[in-house]
Amino acid sequence: MFRLVTEVDRERRDLLRTRLRETNTAASSVLRSLRGTPHEREFPLHVWVLDATGGLAGGLVGHTWATWLHVTYLWVDGGHRGAGLGSALLDEAERTARTERGCAAARVETWDFQAPGFYTKRGYDVMCVIPDYPPGITEYTLVKRLG
């Protein structure tokens, strides 16, 4: 007999994550090889651009894991767009990921009204397109080999 429960439960979530990690590690020699190495865990990578008064002009929030940089957020204040700050943020994150963390590739998700063109101009390739996610918007997943 089973019972389905729909509720937020952090203890069960953590147990599920642990069990899934164990199952995945047992099934994948690649994931097993990461165990005990710096690439086993996600490490935050943040890059900030501050204006002359110390205010936030832009930033990039991401993490590195398993020799990949994952860009979660990249934003530049409207008053500073077009000045190359987005490129500077991405360049610094990629440099840090490559030279200090041994990353070989980067990935990002973005919506059609955000910046897919920005990323393709920066050498990213579209790997996945999901229409209507959310409804009326298209999401792109892009990747780049860091050289």
PDB file of C-alpha atoms in Angstrom:
ATOM      1  CA  MET A   1       0.000   0.000   0.000  1.00  0.00           C
ATOM      2  CA  PHE A   2       1.323   3.441  -0.947  1.00  0.00           C
ATOM      3  CA  ARG A   3       0.213   6.957  -0.145  1.00  0.00           C
ATOM      4  CA  LEU A   4       0.980   9.961  -2.363  1.00  0.00           C
ATOM      5  CA  VAL A   5       1.674  13.162  -0.438  1.00  0.00           C
ATOM      6  CA  THR A   6       1.945  16.655  -1.915  1.00  0.00           C
ATOM      7  CA  GLU A   7       3.710  18.887   0.559  1.00  0.00           C
ATOM      8  CA  VAL A   8       6.978  20.758   0.907  1.00  0.00           C
ATOM      9  CA  ASP A   9       9.233  18.633   3.088  1.00  0.00           C
ATOM     10  CA  ARG A  10      12.899  19.612   3.279  1.00  0.00           C
ATOM     11  CA  GLU A  11      13.942  16.484   5.150  1.00  0.00           C
ATOM     12  CA  ARG A  12      12.451  14.225   2.464  1.00  0.00           C
ATOM     13  CA  ARG A  13      13.888  16.463  -0.254  1.00  0.00           C
ATOM     14  CA  ASP A  14      17.380  16.085   1.216  1.00  0.00           C
ATOM     15  CA  LEU A  15      16.939  12.325   1.579  1.00  0.00           C
ATOM     16  CA  LEU A  16      15.712  12.095  -2.016  1.00  0.00           C
ATOM     17  CA  ARG A  17      18.698  14.139  -3.249  1.00  0.00           C
ATOM     18  CA  THR A  18      21.107  11.870  -1.343  1.00  0.00           C
ATOM     19  CA  ARG A  19      19.516   8.695  -2.675  1.00  0.00           C
ATOM     20  CA  LEU A  20      19.409  10.010  -6.240  1.00  0.00           C
ATOM     21  CA  ARG A  21      23.078  11.016  -5.999  1.00  0.00           C
ATOM     22  CA  GLU A  22      23.984   7.535  -4.742  1.00  0.00           C
ATOM     23  CA  THR A  23      21.984   5.890  -7.545  1.00  0.00           C
ATOM     24  CA  ASN A  24      23.513   8.151 -10.190  1.00  0.00           C
ATOM     25  CA  THR A  25      27.041   7.632  -8.866  1.00  0.00           C
ATOM     26  CA  ALA A  26      26.587   3.859  -8.884  1.00  0.00           C
ATOM     27  CA  ALA A  27      25.303   3.960 -12.472  1.00  0.00           C
ATOM     28  CA  SER A  28      27.866   6.368 -13.963  1.00  0.00           C
ATOM     29  CA  SER A  29      31.634   5.944 -14.022  1.00  0.00           C
ATOM     30  CA  VAL A  30      31.908   9.637 -14.912  1.00  0.00           C
ATOM     31  CA  LEU A  31      30.037  10.698 -11.764  1.00  0.00           C
ATOM     32  CA  ARG A  32      32.035   8.165  -9.701  1.00  0.00           C
ATOM     33  CA  SER A  33      35.263   9.708 -10.983  1.00  0.00           C
ATOM     34  CA  LEU A  34      34.154  13.120  -9.674  1.00  0.00           C
ATOM     35  CA  ARG A  35      33.849  11.828  -6.097  1.00  0.00           C
ATOM     36  CA  GLY A  36      36.537  13.300  -3.884  1.00  0.00           C
ATOM     37  CA  THR A  37      37.633  15.888  -6.461  1.00  0.00           C
ATOM     38  CA  PRO A  38      37.047  19.663  -6.502  1.00  0.00           C
ATOM     39  CA  HIS A  39      34.547  19.126  -9.335  1.00  0.00           C
ATOM     40  CA  GLU A  40      32.263  16.975  -7.177  1.00  0.00           C
ATOM     41  CA  ARG A  41      30.387  19.940  -5.689  1.00  0.00           C
ATOM     42  CA  GLU A  42      28.909  23.137  -7.030  1.00  0.00           C
ATOM     43  CA  PHE A  43      30.968  26.225  -6.182  1.00  0.00           C
ATOM     44  CA  PRO A  44      29.387  29.671  -6.514  1.00  0.00           C
ATOM     45  CA  LEU A  45      30.906  32.075  -9.017  1.00  0.00           C
ATOM     46  CA  HIS A  46      29.766  35.702  -8.808  1.00  0.00           C
ATOM     47  CA  VAL A  47      31.089  38.699 -10.778  1.00  0.00           C
ATOM     48  CA  TRP A  48      29.886  42.243 -10.044  1.00  0.00           C
ATOM     49  CA  VAL A  49      30.185  45.608 -11.793  1.00  0.00           C
ATOM     50  CA  LEU A  50      29.838  48.565  -9.439  1.00  0.00           C
ATOM     51  CA  ASP A  51      29.332  52.156 -10.528  1.00  0.00           C
ATOM     52  CA  ALA A  52      31.308  55.147  -9.205  1.00  0.00           C
ATOM     53  CA  THR A  53      29.108  55.347  -6.094  1.00  0.00           C
ATOM     54  CA  GLY A  54      29.368  51.611  -5.352  1.00  0.00           C
ATOM     55  CA  GLY A  55      25.896  50.885  -6.700  1.00  0.00           C
ATOM     56  CA  LEU A  56      25.162  47.740  -8.673  1.00  0.00           C
ATOM     57  CA  ALA A  57      25.596  48.374 -12.407  1.00  0.00           C
ATOM     58  CA  GLY A  58      25.500  44.704 -13.340  1.00  0.00           C
ATOM     59  CA  GLY A  59      26.334  41.214 -12.260  1.00  0.00           C
ATOM     60  CA  LEU A  60      26.667  37.567 -13.084  1.00  0.00           C
ATOM     61  CA  VAL A  61      25.650  34.787 -10.706  1.00  0.00           C
ATOM     62  CA  GLY A  62      26.507  31.219 -11.510  1.00  0.00           C
ATOM     63  CA  HIS A  63      28.383  28.192 -10.296  1.00  0.00           C
ATOM     64  CA  THR A  64      30.946  25.681 -11.468  1.00  0.00           C
ATOM     65  CA  TRP A  65      30.479  21.920 -11.316  1.00  0.00           C
ATOM     66  CA  ALA A  66      32.067  18.952 -13.083  1.00  0.00           C
ATOM     67  CA  THR A  67      34.283  21.168 -15.288  1.00  0.00           C
ATOM     68  CA  TRP A  68      31.288  23.302 -16.353  1.00  0.00           C
ATOM     69  CA  LEU A  69      30.396  26.918 -15.708  1.00  0.00           C
ATOM     70  CA  HIS A  70      26.643  27.386 -15.343  1.00  0.00           C
ATOM     71  CA  VAL A  71      25.535  31.002 -15.782  1.00  0.00           C
ATOM     72  CA  THR A  72      22.348  31.390 -13.747  1.00  0.00           C
ATOM     73  CA  TYR A  73      21.816  35.173 -13.982  1.00  0.00           C
ATOM     74  CA  LEU A  74      23.488  37.919 -16.013  1.00  0.00           C
ATOM     75  CA  TRP A  75      22.062  41.412 -15.774  1.00  0.00           C
ATOM     76  CA  VAL A  76      23.209  44.948 -16.641  1.00  0.00           C
ATOM     77  CA  ASP A  77      21.329  48.054 -15.509  1.00  0.00           C
ATOM     78  CA  GLY A  78      19.483  49.739 -18.386  1.00  0.00           C
ATOM     79  CA  GLY A  79      21.506  52.940 -18.004  1.00  0.00           C
ATOM     80  CA  HIS A  80      24.743  51.057 -18.562  1.00  0.00           C
ATOM     81  CA  ARG A  81      23.739  48.737 -21.401  1.00  0.00           C
ATOM     82  CA  GLY A  82      25.732  48.997 -24.611  1.00  0.00           C
ATOM     83  CA  ALA A  83      28.960  49.812 -22.760  1.00  0.00           C
ATOM     84  CA  GLY A  84      30.337  46.252 -22.900  1.00  0.00           C
ATOM     85  CA  LEU A  85      29.593  45.412 -19.273  1.00  0.00           C
ATOM     86  CA  GLY A  86      27.729  42.202 -20.126  1.00  0.00           C
ATOM     87  CA  SER A  87      30.679  41.011 -22.196  1.00  0.00           C
ATOM     88  CA  ALA A  88      33.096  41.963 -19.409  1.00  0.00           C
ATOM     89  CA  LEU A  89      31.056  40.038 -16.848  1.00  0.00           C
ATOM     90  CA  LEU A  90      30.846  36.942 -19.042  1.00  0.00           C
ATOM     91  CA  ASP A  91      34.541  37.160 -19.987  1.00  0.00           C
ATOM     92  CA  GLU A  92      35.582  37.300 -16.334  1.00  0.00           C
ATOM     93  CA  ALA A  93      33.318  34.413 -15.335  1.00  0.00           C
ATOM     94  CA  GLU A  94      34.598  32.279 -18.217  1.00  0.00           C
ATOM     95  CA  ARG A  95      38.219  33.190 -17.430  1.00  0.00           C
ATOM     96  CA  THR A  96      37.801  32.333 -13.749  1.00  0.00           C
ATOM     97  CA  ALA A  97      36.010  29.092 -14.560  1.00  0.00           C
ATOM     98  CA  ARG A  98      38.664  28.071 -17.092  1.00  0.00           C
ATOM     99  CA  THR A  99      41.900  29.145 -15.394  1.00  0.00           C
ATOM    100  CA  GLU A 100      41.063  28.847 -11.691  1.00  0.00           C
ATOM    101  CA  ARG A 101      38.529  26.008 -11.687  1.00  0.00           C
ATOM    102  CA  GLY A 102      39.524  23.862 -14.640  1.00  0.00           C
ATOM    103  CA  CYS A 103      36.266  24.255 -16.526  1.00  0.00           C
ATOM    104  CA  ALA A 104      36.124  23.225 -20.166  1.00  0.00           C
ATOM    105  CA  ALA A 105      32.625  24.444 -21.047  1.00  0.00           C
ATOM    106  CA  ALA A 106      29.840  26.845 -20.079  1.00  0.00           C
ATOM    107  CA  ARG A 107      26.069  26.750 -20.288  1.00  0.00           C
ATOM    108  CA  VAL A 108      23.246  29.244 -19.902  1.00  0.00           C
ATOM    109  CA  GLU A 109      19.477  29.371 -20.273  1.00  0.00           C
ATOM    110  CA  THR A 110      17.855  32.542 -21.598  1.00  0.00           C
ATOM    111  CA  TRP A 111      14.488  33.602 -22.964  1.00  0.00           C
ATOM    112  CA  ASP A 112      13.816  34.906 -26.464  1.00  0.00           C
ATOM    113  CA  PHE A 113      13.295  38.494 -25.231  1.00  0.00           C
ATOM    114  CA  GLN A 114      16.464  38.447 -23.128  1.00  0.00           C
ATOM    115  CA  ALA A 115      19.775  37.666 -24.778  1.00  0.00           C
ATOM    116  CA  PRO A 116      20.100  34.618 -27.059  1.00  0.00           C
ATOM    117  CA  GLY A 117      21.793  36.830 -29.679  1.00  0.00           C
ATOM    118  CA  PHE A 118      24.255  38.167 -27.106  1.00  0.00           C
ATOM    119  CA  TYR A 119      25.366  34.643 -26.248  1.00  0.00           C
ATOM    120  CA  THR A 120      25.632  33.427 -29.855  1.00  0.00           C
ATOM    121  CA  LYS A 121      27.815  36.462 -30.666  1.00  0.00           C
ATOM    122  CA  ARG A 122      30.013  35.403 -27.736  1.00  0.00           C
ATOM    123  CA  GLY A 123      30.546  31.916 -29.196  1.00  0.00           C
ATOM    124  CA  TYR A 124      27.689  30.009 -27.576  1.00  0.00           C
ATOM    125  CA  ASP A 125      25.752  27.444 -29.609  1.00  0.00           C
ATOM    126  CA  VAL A 126      22.021  26.834 -29.209  1.00  0.00           C
ATOM    127  CA  MET A 127      21.522  23.278 -27.947  1.00  0.00           C
ATOM    128  CA  CYS A 128      17.858  23.331 -26.984  1.00  0.00           C
ATOM    129  CA  VAL A 129      14.807  25.441 -27.774  1.00  0.00           C
ATOM    130  CA  ILE A 130      11.659  25.094 -25.665  1.00  0.00           C
ATOM    131  CA  PRO A 131       8.676  27.004 -27.063  1.00  0.00           C
ATOM    132  CA  ASP A 132       5.975  28.236 -24.684  1.00  0.00           C
ATOM    133  CA  TYR A 133       8.121  27.972 -21.544  1.00  0.00           C
ATOM    134  CA  PRO A 134       6.345  29.839 -20.026  1.00  0.00           C
ATOM    135  CA  PRO A 135       3.422  30.263 -22.443  1.00  0.00           C
ATOM    136  CA  GLY A 136       4.227  32.818 -25.141  1.00  0.00           C
ATOM    137  CA  ILE A 137       7.980  32.766 -24.424  1.00  0.00           C
ATOM    138  CA  THR A 138      10.727  30.588 -25.879  1.00  0.00           C
ATOM    139  CA  GLU A 139      13.591  29.381 -23.707  1.00  0.00           C
ATOM    140  CA  TYR A 140      17.042  28.652 -25.141  1.00  0.00           C
ATOM    141  CA  THR A 141      19.832  26.564 -23.663  1.00  0.00           C
ATOM    142  CA  LEU A 142      23.230  27.492 -25.049  1.00  0.00           C
ATOM    143  CA  VAL A 143      26.695  26.032 -24.511  1.00  0.00           C
ATOM    144  CA  LYS A 144      30.253  27.077 -25.261  1.00  0.00           C
ATOM    145  CA  ARG A 145      33.563  25.242 -25.137  1.00  0.00           C
ATOM    146  CA  LEU A 146      36.049  27.284 -23.142  1.00  0.00           C
ATOM    147  CA  GLY A 147      39.400  27.358 -24.924  1.00  0.00           C
TER     148      GLY A 147
END
